[in-house]
mmCIF file of C-alpha atoms in Angstrom:
data_model
loop_
_atom_site.group_PDB
_atom_site.id
_atom_site.type_symbol
_atom_site.label_atom_id
_atom_site.label_comp_id
_atom_site.label_asym_id
_atom_site.label_seq_id
_atom_site.Cartn_x
_atom_site.Cartn_y
_atom_site.Cartn_z
ATOM 1 C CA MET A 1336 -12.189 12.301 1.340
ATOM 2 C CA MET A 1337 -13.747 12.720 4.798
ATOM 3 C CA TYR A 1338 -12.703 9.396 6.373
ATOM 4 C CA PHE A 1339 -9.651 8.742 4.185
ATOM 5 C CA ILE A 1340 -7.020 8.918 6.946
ATOM 6 C CA GLU A 1341 -9.080 6.785 9.352
ATOM 7 C CA TRP A 1342 -9.672 4.225 6.596
ATOM 8 C CA GLU A 1343 -6.032 4.117 5.488
ATOM 9 C CA SER A 1344 -4.858 3.785 9.097
ATOM 10 C CA TRP A 1345 -7.119 0.784 9.668
ATOM 11 C CA GLU A 1346 -6.145 -0.773 6.320
ATOM 12 C CA TYR A 1347 -2.515 -0.343 7.351
ATOM 13 C CA ALA A 1348 -3.214 -2.192 10.609
ATOM 14 C CA ILE A 1349 -4.987 -5.144 8.921
ATOM 15 C CA ALA A 1350 -2.976 -5.264 5.698
ATOM 16 C CA SER A 1351 -2.849 -8.586 3.870
ATOM 17 C CA VAL A 1352 0.471 -10.247 3.030
ATOM 18 C CA GLU A 1353 0.229 -8.976 -0.555
ATOM 19 C CA ARG A 1354 -0.443 -5.391 0.459
ATOM 20 C CA ARG A 1355 2.265 -5.571 3.114
ATOM 21 C CA LYS A 1356 4.805 -6.516 0.451
ATOM 22 C CA GLU A 1357 3.637 -3.665 -1.807
ATOM 23 C CA ASP A 1358 3.816 -1.165 1.050
ATOM 24 C CA ASP A 1359 7.281 -2.348 2.087
ATOM 25 C CA GLU A 1360 8.607 -2.058 -1.472
ATOM 26 C CA LEU A 1361 7.146 1.425 -1.831
ATOM 27 C CA GLU A 1362 8.602 2.442 1.533
ATOM 28 C CA LYS A 1363 12.058 1.170 0.530
ATOM 29 C CA LYS A 1364 11.973 3.139 -2.725
ATOM 30 C CA SER A 1365 10.800 6.329 -1.024
ATOM 31 C CA SER A 1366 13.446 6.043 1.724
ATOM 32 C CA ILE A 1367 16.421 5.772 -0.641
ATOM 33 C CA GLY A 1368 18.894 8.492 0.222
ATOM 34 C CA LYS A 1369 16.991 9.498 3.343
ATOM 35 C CA LYS A 1370 18.269 9.126 6.877
ATOM 36 C CA GLU A 1371 16.151 6.828 9.023
ATOM 37 C CA TYR A 1372 14.498 8.714 11.846
ATOM 38 C CA ARG A 1373 14.867 7.159 15.288
ATOM 39 C CA ILE A 1374 13.571 8.360 18.637
ATOM 40 C CA ASP A 1375 15.682 8.775 21.721
ATOM 41 C CA PRO A 1376 14.786 5.903 24.126
ATOM 42 C CA GLU A 1377 14.728 8.113 27.227
ATOM 43 C CA LYS A 1378 12.510 10.667 25.520
ATOM 44 C CA TYR A 1379 10.133 7.919 24.383
ATOM 45 C CA GLN A 1380 9.874 6.486 27.905
ATOM 46 C CA GLN A 1381 9.184 9.954 29.276
ATOM 47 C CA GLU A 1382 6.411 10.405 26.719
ATOM 48 C CA LEU A 1383 4.843 7.083 27.673
ATOM 49 C CA ALA A 1384 5.007 7.974 31.359
ATOM 50 C CA GLN A 1385 3.421 11.394 30.835
ATOM 51 C CA ASP A 1386 0.192 11.678 32.828
ATOM 52 C CA HIS A 1387 -1.906 14.069 30.775
ATOM 53 C CA THR A 1388 -4.627 14.131 33.427
ATOM 54 C CA GLN A 1389 -2.337 16.162 35.702
ATOM 55 C CA TYR A 1390 -0.614 18.214 33.008
ATOM 56 C CA GLN A 1391 -1.862 21.801 32.705
ATOM 57 C CA PHE A 1392 -1.869 22.556 28.980
ATOM 58 C CA SER A 1393 -3.117 26.124 29.318
ATOM 59 C CA ALA A 1394 -4.390 28.720 31.777
ATOM 60 C CA THR A 1395 -7.292 29.592 29.462
ATOM 61 C CA PRO A 1396 -9.356 26.468 28.747
ATOM 62 C CA TYR A 1397 -11.556 27.031 25.735
ATOM 63 C CA SER A 1398 -12.884 25.102 22.745
ATOM 64 C CA GLU A 1399 -15.307 25.723 19.894
ATOM 65 C CA GLY A 1400 -15.997 22.028 19.444
ATOM 66 C CA PRO A 1401 -18.243 21.395 17.659
ATOM 67 C CA PHE A 1402 -19.844 19.629 20.618
ATOM 68 C CA TYR A 1403 -22.878 17.380 20.342
ATOM 69 C CA ALA A 1404 -23.421 16.914 24.089
ATOM 70 C CA PHE A 1405 -22.311 18.499 27.355
ATOM 71 C CA ASN A 1406 -23.710 17.394 30.711
ATOM 72 C CA GLU A 1407 -22.775 15.995 34.105
ATOM 73 C CA ARG A 1408 -21.797 12.596 32.725
ATOM 74 C CA TYR A 1409 -20.174 13.142 29.346
ATOM 75 C CA LEU A 1410 -18.921 15.556 26.744
ATOM 76 C CA GLU A 1411 -19.195 14.664 23.060
ATOM 77 C CA VAL A 1412 -17.152 16.258 20.273
ATOM 78 C CA ARG A 1413 -16.876 15.754 16.524
ATOM 79 C CA GLY A 1414 -13.994 13.633 15.281
ATOM 80 C CA GLY A 1415 -12.345 13.366 11.878
ATOM 81 C CA PHE A 1416 -9.160 14.456 10.125
ATOM 82 C CA LEU A 1417 -10.541 15.778 6.829
ATOM 83 C CA GLU A 1418 -13.970 17.166 7.590
ATOM 84 C CA GLU A 1419 -13.284 20.239 5.433
ATOM 85 C CA ARG A 1420 -12.608 18.030 2.378
ATOM 86 C CA ARG A 1421 -16.068 16.521 2.502
ATOM 87 C CA GLY A 1422 -18.253 17.066 -0.560
ATOM 88 C CA LEU A 1423 -16.059 16.571 -3.631
ATOM 89 C CA ILE A 1424 -16.264 12.768 -3.684
ATOM 90 C CA THR A 1425 -20.002 13.096 -3.034
ATOM 91 C CA LEU A 1426 -20.510 15.234 -6.144
ATOM 92 C CA ILE A 1427 -18.386 12.958 -8.346
ATOM 93 C CA SER A 1428 -20.060 9.809 -7.014
ATOM 94 C CA LEU A 1429 -23.579 11.196 -7.410
ATOM 95 C CA LEU A 1430 -22.772 12.260 -10.969
ATOM 96 C CA TYR A 1431 -21.521 8.743 -11.746
ATOM 97 C CA ILE A 1432 -24.523 7.131 -10.031
ATOM 98 C CA SER A 1433 -26.905 9.429 -11.942
ATOM 99 C CA GLY A 1434 -25.309 8.412 -15.242
ATOM 100 C CA THR A 1435 -25.591 4.742 -14.299
ATOM 101 C CA ILE A 1436 -29.258 5.146 -13.323
ATOM 102 C CA CYS A 1437 -29.998 6.873 -16.646
ATOM 103 C CA SER A 1438 -28.323 4.013 -18.504
ATOM 104 C CA VAL A 1439 -30.303 1.377 -16.569
ATOM 105 C CA LEU A 1440 -33.497 3.385 -17.115
ATOM 106 C CA ALA A 1441 -32.784 3.416 -20.863
ATOM 107 C CA VAL A 1442 -32.521 -0.388 -20.793
ATOM 108 C CA TYR A 1443 -35.851 -0.575 -18.960
ATOM 109 C CA LEU A 1444 -37.592 1.714 -21.462
ATOM 110 C CA LEU A 1445 -36.188 -0.194 -24.447
ATOM 111 C CA LEU A 1446 -37.258 -3.479 -22.870
ATOM 112 C CA THR A 1447 -40.765 -2.081 -22.311
ATOM 113 C CA ASP A 1448 -40.968 -1.009 -25.966
ATOM 114 C CA LEU A 1449 -39.810 -4.458 -27.052
ATOM 115 C CA LEU A 1450 -42.466 -6.176 -24.965
ATOM 116 C CA ASP A 1451 -45.131 -3.862 -26.425
ATOM 117 C CA ASN A 1452 -43.919 -4.417 -29.987
ATOM 118 C CA ILE A 1453 -42.044 -7.674 -30.531
ATOM 119 C CA ASP A 1454 -41.406 -6.713 -34.166
ATOM 120 C CA LEU A 1455 -38.717 -4.323 -32.945
ATOM 121 C CA ILE A 1456 -36.451 -7.368 -32.634
ATOM 122 C CA MET A 1457 -36.047 -7.109 -36.393
ATOM 123 C CA ASP A 1458 -34.957 -3.471 -36.211
ATOM 124 C CA GLY A 1459 -31.156 -3.401 -36.385
ATOM 125 C CA GLY A 1460 -30.875 0.068 -34.840
ATOM 126 C CA PHE A 1461 -33.092 -0.902 -31.937
ATOM 127 C CA VAL A 1462 -31.164 -4.112 -31.269
ATOM 128 C CA PHE A 1463 -27.843 -2.245 -31.418
ATOM 129 C CA ALA A 1464 -29.089 0.388 -28.919
ATOM 130 C CA PHE A 1465 -30.576 -2.261 -26.632
ATOM 131 C CA ILE A 1466 -27.406 -4.357 -26.488
ATOM 132 C CA GLY A 1467 -25.257 -1.213 -26.190
ATOM 133 C CA PHE A 1468 -27.160 0.126 -23.192
ATOM 134 C CA ILE A 1469 -27.128 -3.298 -21.511
ATOM 135 C CA GLY A 1470 -23.354 -3.498 -21.945
ATOM 136 C CA MET A 1471 -22.832 0.088 -20.782
ATOM 137 C CA SER A 1472 -25.085 -0.359 -17.749
ATOM 138 C CA SER A 1473 -23.361 -3.595 -16.746
ATOM 139 C CA GLY A 1474 -19.940 -2.000 -17.167
ATOM 140 C CA LEU A 1475 -20.855 1.067 -15.127
ATOM 141 C CA VAL A 1476 -22.297 -1.015 -12.280
ATOM 142 C CA TYR A 1477 -19.301 -3.390 -12.268
ATOM 143 C CA TYR A 1478 -16.747 -0.571 -12.323
ATOM 144 C CA PHE A 1479 -18.583 1.271 -9.546
ATOM 145 C CA PHE A 1480 -18.445 -1.618 -7.086
ATOM 146 C CA LYS A 1481 -14.987 -2.723 -8.230
ATOM 147 C CA LYS A 1482 -13.158 0.623 -8.164
ATOM 148 C CA ILE A 1483 -15.322 3.521 -7.009
ATOM 149 C CA TRP A 1484 -17.384 2.205 -4.092
ATOM 150 C CA LYS A 1485 -14.450 2.065 -1.673
ATOM 151 C CA PHE A 1486 -14.019 5.833 -2.107
ATOM 152 C CA THR A 1487 -17.726 6.679 -2.327
ATOM 153 C CA ARG A 1488 -18.408 5.148 1.078
ATOM 154 C CA LEU A 1489 -15.928 7.576 2.635
ATOM 155 C CA GLU A 1490 -18.619 10.247 2.274
ATOM 156 C CA LEU A 1491 -21.872 8.535 1.268
ATOM 157 C CA PHE A 1492 -24.069 5.853 2.838
ATOM 158 C CA THR A 1493 -21.972 5.793 5.994
ATOM 159 C CA LEU A 1494 -21.830 7.466 9.435
ATOM 160 C CA ARG A 1495 -22.657 11.170 9.233
ATOM 161 C CA HIS A 1496 -19.898 12.015 11.721
ATOM 162 C CA ILE A 1497 -17.267 10.303 13.835
ATOM 163 C CA ARG A 1498 -18.259 11.071 17.424
ATOM 164 C CA VAL A 1499 -15.896 11.013 20.401
ATOM 165 C CA ARG A 1500 -17.543 10.845 23.828
ATOM 166 C CA PHE A 1501 -15.579 11.586 27.017
ATOM 167 C CA ASN A 1502 -17.360 10.046 30.017
ATOM 168 C CA ARG A 1503 -16.086 11.603 33.251
ATOM 169 C CA ILE A 1504 -17.882 9.119 35.522
ATOM 170 C CA THR A 1505 -16.458 5.927 33.993
ATOM 171 C CA ARG A 1506 -13.266 7.778 32.906
ATOM 172 C CA GLN A 1507 -13.491 6.266 29.460
ATOM 173 C CA VAL A 1508 -13.432 7.556 25.893
ATOM 174 C CA TYR A 1509 -15.888 6.116 23.346
ATOM 175 C CA ILE A 1510 -15.230 6.520 19.628
ATOM 176 C CA GLN A 1511 -17.939 5.809 17.077
ATOM 177 C CA ARG A 1512 -16.399 5.020 13.681
ATOM 178 C CA PRO A 1513 -17.567 3.287 10.479
ATOM 179 C CA SER A 1514 -16.925 -0.463 10.409
ATOM 180 C CA TYR A 1515 -14.429 -0.083 7.535
ATOM 181 C CA CYS A 1516 -12.391 2.232 9.814
ATOM 182 C CA GLY A 1517 -12.315 -0.277 12.674
ATOM 183 C CA GLY A 1518 -15.737 0.230 14.248
ATOM 184 C CA LEU A 1519 -16.591 1.207 17.816
ATOM 185 C CA LEU A 1520 -13.777 1.695 20.326
ATOM 186 C CA VAL A 1521 -13.886 1.882 24.120
ATOM 187 C CA LEU A 1522 -10.617 3.182 25.565
ATOM 188 C CA GLU A 1523 -9.309 4.437 28.909
ATOM 189 C CA TRP A 1524 -9.042 8.174 29.584
ATOM 190 C CA GLN A 1525 -6.029 7.653 31.843
ATOM 191 C CA GLN A 1526 -4.063 6.047 28.975
ATOM 192 C CA MET A 1527 -4.734 8.784 26.435
ATOM 193 C CA GLN A 1528 -2.042 11.100 25.078
ATOM 194 C CA TRP A 1529 -2.224 14.392 23.150
ATOM 195 C CA LEU A 1530 0.126 14.494 20.161
ATOM 196 C CA ALA A 1531 0.027 18.216 19.350
ATOM 197 C CA ALA A 1532 -0.969 20.052 22.540
ATOM 198 C CA TYR A 1533 2.095 19.548 24.748
ATOM 199 C CA GLY A 1534 4.831 22.102 25.248
ATOM 200 C CA LYS A 1535 5.496 25.346 23.437
ATOM 201 C CA GLN A 1536 3.365 25.883 20.345
ATOM 202 C CA ASP A 1537 4.791 27.031 17.006
ATOM 203 C CA THR A 1538 3.239 28.294 13.800
ATOM 204 C CA ASN A 1539 3.282 24.788 12.299
ATOM 205 C CA THR A 1540 0.349 23.862 14.545
ATOM 206 C CA ILE A 1541 -1.925 26.486 12.969
ATOM 207 C CA GLY A 1542 -4.433 24.738 10.746
ATOM 208 C CA LEU A 1543 -4.129 21.428 12.585
ATOM 209 C CA ARG A 1544 -6.660 19.637 14.755
ATOM 210 C CA ASN A 1545 -5.977 18.179 18.164
ATOM 211 C CA ILE A 1546 -5.014 14.526 17.955
ATOM 212 C CA ILE A 1547 -5.687 12.110 20.800
ATOM 213 C CA SER A 1548 -3.805 8.821 20.824
ATOM 214 C CA TRP A 1549 -3.275 5.531 22.627
ATOM 215 C CA PHE A 1550 -0.002 3.590 22.526
ATOM 216 C CA PRO A 1551 -0.016 -0.230 22.281
ATOM 217 C CA GLU A 1552 2.076 -0.350 25.475
ATOM 218 C CA HIS A 1553 -0.923 1.096 27.338
ATOM 219 C CA THR A 1554 -3.943 -0.486 25.636
ATOM 220 C CA GLY A 1555 -2.603 -3.973 24.973
ATOM 221 C CA LEU A 1556 -3.943 -3.687 21.417
ATOM 222 C CA PRO A 1557 -1.454 -4.605 18.664
ATOM 223 C CA TYR A 1558 -1.739 -1.228 16.960
ATOM 224 C CA PHE A 1559 -1.294 2.462 17.664
ATOM 225 C CA TYR A 1560 -4.537 4.427 17.565
ATOM 226 C CA PHE A 1561 -4.914 8.151 16.922
ATOM 227 C CA GLN A 1562 -7.938 10.324 16.235
ATOM 228 C CA ALA A 1563 -8.355 13.990 15.284
ATOM 229 C CA ILE A 1564 -11.067 15.917 17.104
ATOM 230 C CA GLY A 1565 -12.684 19.343 16.901
ATOM 231 C CA LYS A 1566 -12.000 22.191 14.518
ATOM 232 C CA ARG A 1567 -8.743 23.217 12.895
ATOM 233 C CA SER A 1568 -6.790 25.739 14.938
ATOM 234 C CA GLU A 1569 -6.723 29.361 13.761
ATOM 235 C CA LYS A 1570 -4.045 30.752 16.081
ATOM 236 C CA LEU A 1571 -1.352 29.739 18.525
ATOM 237 C CA GLY A 1572 -2.773 28.352 21.723
ATOM 238 C CA ASP A 1573 -5.969 26.881 20.260
ATOM 239 C CA LEU A 1574 -4.786 23.276 20.638
ATOM 240 C CA PRO A 1575 -3.573 23.465 24.271
ATOM 241 C CA ASN A 1576 -6.659 25.518 25.186
ATOM 242 C CA GLU A 1577 -8.911 22.777 23.830
ATOM 243 C CA ALA A 1578 -6.898 20.023 25.513
ATOM 244 C CA GLU A 1579 -7.102 21.871 28.835
ATOM 245 C CA PHE A 1580 -10.860 22.390 28.377
ATOM 246 C CA ILE A 1581 -11.449 18.644 28.003
ATOM 247 C CA ARG A 1582 -8.978 17.777 30.783
ATOM 248 C CA ARG A 1583 -10.647 20.086 33.306
ATOM 249 C CA TYR A 1584 -14.070 18.776 32.392
ATOM 250 C CA MET A 1585 -12.933 15.176 32.924
ATOM 251 C CA GLU A 1586 -11.005 15.869 36.115
ATOM 252 C CA TYR A 1587 -13.102 18.551 37.836
ATOM 253 C CA GLY A 1588 -16.530 18.412 36.191
ATOM 254 C CA PRO A 1589 -18.626 20.676 33.946
ATOM 255 C CA ASP A 1590 -18.589 23.561 36.458
ATOM 256 C CA SER A 1591 -14.833 23.990 35.947
ATOM 257 C CA VAL A 1592 -15.239 25.219 32.345
ATOM 258 C CA VAL A 1593 -17.506 27.573 30.446
ATOM 259 C CA GLU A 1594 -20.453 25.663 29.021
ATOM 260 C CA PRO A 1595 -19.944 25.413 25.240
ATOM 261 C CA LYS A 1596 -22.533 25.800 22.515
ATOM 262 C CA VAL A 1597 -24.013 22.401 21.632
ATOM 263 C CA SER A 1598 -24.520 21.740 17.908
ATOM 264 C CA SER A 1599 -27.318 19.701 16.396
ATOM 265 C CA LEU A 1600 -26.697 16.418 14.613
ATOM 266 C CA PHE A 1601 -29.466 17.300 12.166
ATOM 267 C CA PRO A 1602 -28.021 18.071 8.683
ATOM 268 C CA TRP A 1603 -28.972 21.753 8.381
ATOM 269 C CA PRO A 1604 -27.662 23.367 5.131
ATOM 270 C CA LEU A 1605 -25.830 26.417 6.542
ATOM 271 C CA PRO A 1606 -23.408 24.580 8.934
ATOM 272 C CA CYS A 1607 -22.202 22.556 5.952
ATOM 273 C CA PHE A 1608 -20.151 25.575 4.867
ATOM 274 C CA TYR A 1609 -18.459 26.108 8.250
ATOM 275 C CA PRO A 1610 -15.631 23.525 7.969
ATOM 276 C CA MET A 1611 -14.279 25.228 4.830
ATOM 277 C CA PHE A 1612 -13.859 28.497 6.756
ATOM 278 C CA GLU A 1613 -11.920 26.876 9.596
ATOM 279 C CA ALA A 1614 -8.311 28.001 9.989
ATOM 280 C CA THR A 1615 -8.593 30.709 7.321
ATOM 281 C CA GLY A 1616 -6.599 32.786 9.793
ATOM 282 C CA LYS A 1617 -5.918 36.277 8.502
ATOM 283 C CA ASN A 1618 -8.501 38.272 6.607
ATOM 284 C CA TRP A 1619 -6.843 37.635 3.260
ATOM 285 C CA GLY A 1620 -7.549 33.917 3.691
ATOM 286 C CA LYS A 1621 -11.239 34.576 4.188
ATOM 287 C CA TRP A 1622 -11.295 36.916 1.213
ATOM 288 C CA MET A 1623 -9.641 34.263 -0.967
ATOM 289 C CA THR A 1624 -12.316 31.828 0.130
ATOM 290 C CA ILE A 1625 -15.067 34.294 -0.758
ATOM 291 C CA LEU A 1626 -13.473 35.015 -4.156
ATOM 292 C CA ALA A 1627 -13.633 31.294 -4.892
ATOM 293 C CA PHE A 1628 -17.330 31.269 -3.994
ATOM 294 C CA PRO A 1629 -18.552 29.077 -6.897
ATOM 295 C CA ALA A 1630 -16.205 26.299 -5.787
ATOM 296 C CA VAL A 1631 -17.127 26.871 -2.122
ATOM 297 C CA ALA A 1632 -20.820 26.719 -2.973
ATOM 298 C CA SER A 1633 -20.387 23.492 -4.936
ATOM 299 C CA ILE A 1634 -18.429 21.760 -2.181
ATOM 300 C CA GLY A 1635 -20.875 23.072 0.422
ATOM 301 C CA VAL A 1636 -23.798 21.586 -1.494
ATOM 302 C CA GLY A 1637 -21.854 18.332 -1.799
ATOM 303 C CA TYR A 1638 -21.233 18.393 1.963
ATOM 304 C CA TRP A 1639 -24.954 18.843 2.613
ATOM 305 C CA LEU A 1640 -25.948 16.052 0.193
ATOM 306 C CA SER A 1641 -23.367 13.825 1.874
ATOM 307 C CA GLN A 1642 -24.984 14.423 5.261
ATOM 308 C CA LEU A 1643 -28.469 13.795 3.879
ATOM 309 C CA LEU A 1644 -27.366 10.460 2.428
ATOM 310 C CA CYS A 1645 -25.661 9.339 5.653
ATOM 311 C CA TRP A 1646 -27.029 8.368 9.049
ATOM 312 C CA GLN A 1647 -26.036 8.887 12.674
ATOM 313 C CA PRO A 1648 -26.543 5.665 14.653
ATOM 314 C CA ARG A 1649 -27.296 5.612 18.349
ATOM 315 C CA TRP A 1650 -24.649 4.542 20.803
ATOM 316 C CA PRO A 1651 -24.946 1.002 22.182
ATOM 317 C CA GLN A 1652 -27.163 0.894 25.257
ATOM 318 C CA ASP A 1653 -24.306 0.149 27.654
ATOM 319 C CA ILE A 1654 -22.513 3.313 26.505
ATOM 320 C CA GLU A 1655 -25.703 5.391 26.664
ATOM 321 C CA ASP A 1656 -26.188 4.244 30.272
ATOM 322 C CA ALA A 1657 -22.533 4.495 31.256
ATOM 323 C CA GLY A 1658 -22.094 6.526 34.425
ATOM 324 C CA LEU A 1659 -25.658 6.092 35.654
ATOM 325 C CA ALA A 1660 -26.248 4.576 39.072
ATOM 326 C CA ASP A 1661 -26.331 0.759 39.142
ATOM 327 C CA LYS A 1662 -25.257 0.555 35.496
ATOM 328 C CA PRO A 1663 -22.155 -1.481 34.549
ATOM 329 C CA ARG A 1664 -19.017 0.114 33.198
ATOM 330 C CA PRO A 1665 -18.621 -0.630 29.448
ATOM 331 C CA LYS A 1666 -15.939 -3.167 28.636
ATOM 332 C CA THR A 1667 -12.706 -1.721 27.278
ATOM 333 C CA THR A 1668 -11.881 -2.820 23.733
ATOM 334 C CA THR A 1669 -9.438 -5.734 23.556
ATOM 335 C CA LEU A 1670 -8.046 -7.933 20.805
ATOM 336 C CA ASP A 1671 -10.708 -10.567 21.561
ATOM 337 C CA ASP A 1672 -13.424 -8.163 20.388
ATOM 338 C CA TYR A 1673 -12.314 -8.651 16.776
ATOM 339 C CA SER A 1674 -13.028 -11.617 14.518
ATOM 340 C CA PRO A 1675 -10.358 -14.372 14.304
ATOM 341 C CA GLU A 1676 -9.345 -13.215 10.812
ATOM 342 C CA ILE A 1677 -8.911 -9.585 11.924
ATOM 343 C CA GLN A 1678 -7.027 -10.713 15.046
ATOM 344 C CA GLU A 1679 -4.604 -12.659 12.877
ATOM 345 C CA ARG A 1680 -4.000 -9.691 10.601
ATOM 346 C CA LEU A 1681 -3.578 -7.243 13.482
ATOM 347 C CA LEU A 1682 -0.984 -9.472 15.111
ATOM 348 C CA ALA A 1683 0.803 -10.032 11.794
ATOM 349 C CA ASN A 1684 1.152 -6.258 11.348
ATOM 350 C CA ALA A 1685 1.911 -5.398 14.982
ATOM 351 C CA ASP A 1686 5.586 -4.822 14.175
ATOM 352 C CA ARG A 1687 4.633 -1.969 11.841
ATOM 353 C CA TRP A 1688 3.718 0.147 14.875
ATOM 354 C CA GLU A 1689 6.947 -0.481 16.765
ATOM 355 C CA ILE A 1690 8.808 2.742 17.500
ATOM 356 C CA LYS A 1691 12.339 2.733 16.112
ATOM 357 C CA LEU A 1692 14.582 3.735 18.971
ATOM 358 C CA ALA A 1693 18.036 5.172 18.562
ATOM 359 C CA ASP A 1694 21.012 3.237 19.867
ATOM 360 C CA LYS A 1695 22.545 4.525 23.057
ATOM 361 C CA PRO A 1696 25.783 6.405 22.303
ATOM 362 C CA LYS A 1697 28.881 4.499 23.293
ATOM 363 C CA ALA A 1698 30.723 5.869 26.302
ATOM 364 C CA ARG A 1699 33.843 7.640 25.130
ATOM 365 C CA LYS A 1700 37.081 6.801 26.910
ATOM 366 C CA LYS A 1701 38.536 9.656 28.852
ATOM 367 C CA ARG A 1702 41.780 10.875 27.385
ATOM 368 C CA VAL A 1703 44.622 10.737 29.900
ATOM 369 C CA VAL A 1704 47.140 13.561 29.505
ATOM 370 C CA LYS A 1705 50.518 12.600 30.891
ATOM 371 C CA ASP A 1706 52.699 15.096 32.701
ATOM 372 C CA LYS A 1707 55.294 16.826 30.569
ATOM 373 C CA PRO A 1708 58.812 15.356 31.077
ATOM 374 C CA ASP A 1709 61.254 17.629 32.892
ATOM 375 C CA ASN A 1710 63.936 17.400 30.165
ATOM 376 C CA ILE A 1711 61.623 18.896 27.469
ATOM 377 C CA ASP A 1712 61.534 22.674 27.231
#
């Protein structure tokens, strides 16, 4: 389920009329008896006006990444909401694909036997098996592309990782995503917001990843964009520490922070087990993970197979060269970068991202207390 949230978010933004109706009906049913949540207008305006580039999140900037690059021009970190869930869909999909391949192979072998001995056409058992395997193979292939493929591609035959590159020279953020999640994005660093790193931290943030976001009011795009980065937090302070680490790098350069360990993009087997041990917190959590070792081993193998059957494309040349002398600044993503059909759908669903603001409370009339008459004791 690695890219499930990114995929669902994009599908939500480009929903067809039919899906929009289904989503609205489901939302109405689920909201029955619940109070509609609305945001205070003044608080919302303050949030929009917040300049994160000047906000000190922490006095101890630190992050474990994982980082894929760290130099004078840019810092690159892994993105993704559900990296630790990677592997299960891979195992199920590969099992299904293996069964389908065996069925198709059986058809091929039976066809070869028939061509070698045409008299087999008179054998009722042979004909029954031949037709049965053809029907089963056709059904498996049809069902795979009709129902299963949209989930399989969340972990297989897709980008190995979502990468988020912070370029301190151009002051831009580049996000490399699969096409079914919206594709490549070029956004402004100055417009970015952190959804979970501001203010006082509480225990609810443990186990979460940092989420960077861009509001439509800033980008001009007809949708709200958010992206999880890095590892899940294990203790209070991890999220603001990571936000401060990236902020200082962007504002003051690589010398302002401790140089992090840079991970390889090559799919080595051992690192495939690391995401499952993120945010285990206390020792009992790690022991529970070890006790469930057969399941951990299976998912870890699935994670590794997923990486082997994916690829990591290069960045476009203009992004690779961004920040070099005499090289142009990459163009920020706008609505015009999408196809006419996608533009139409994005605009049709733009109202889904509108923040519901609370009504201003009516001014209460001051109560006038008249003086007590003299003739009343």
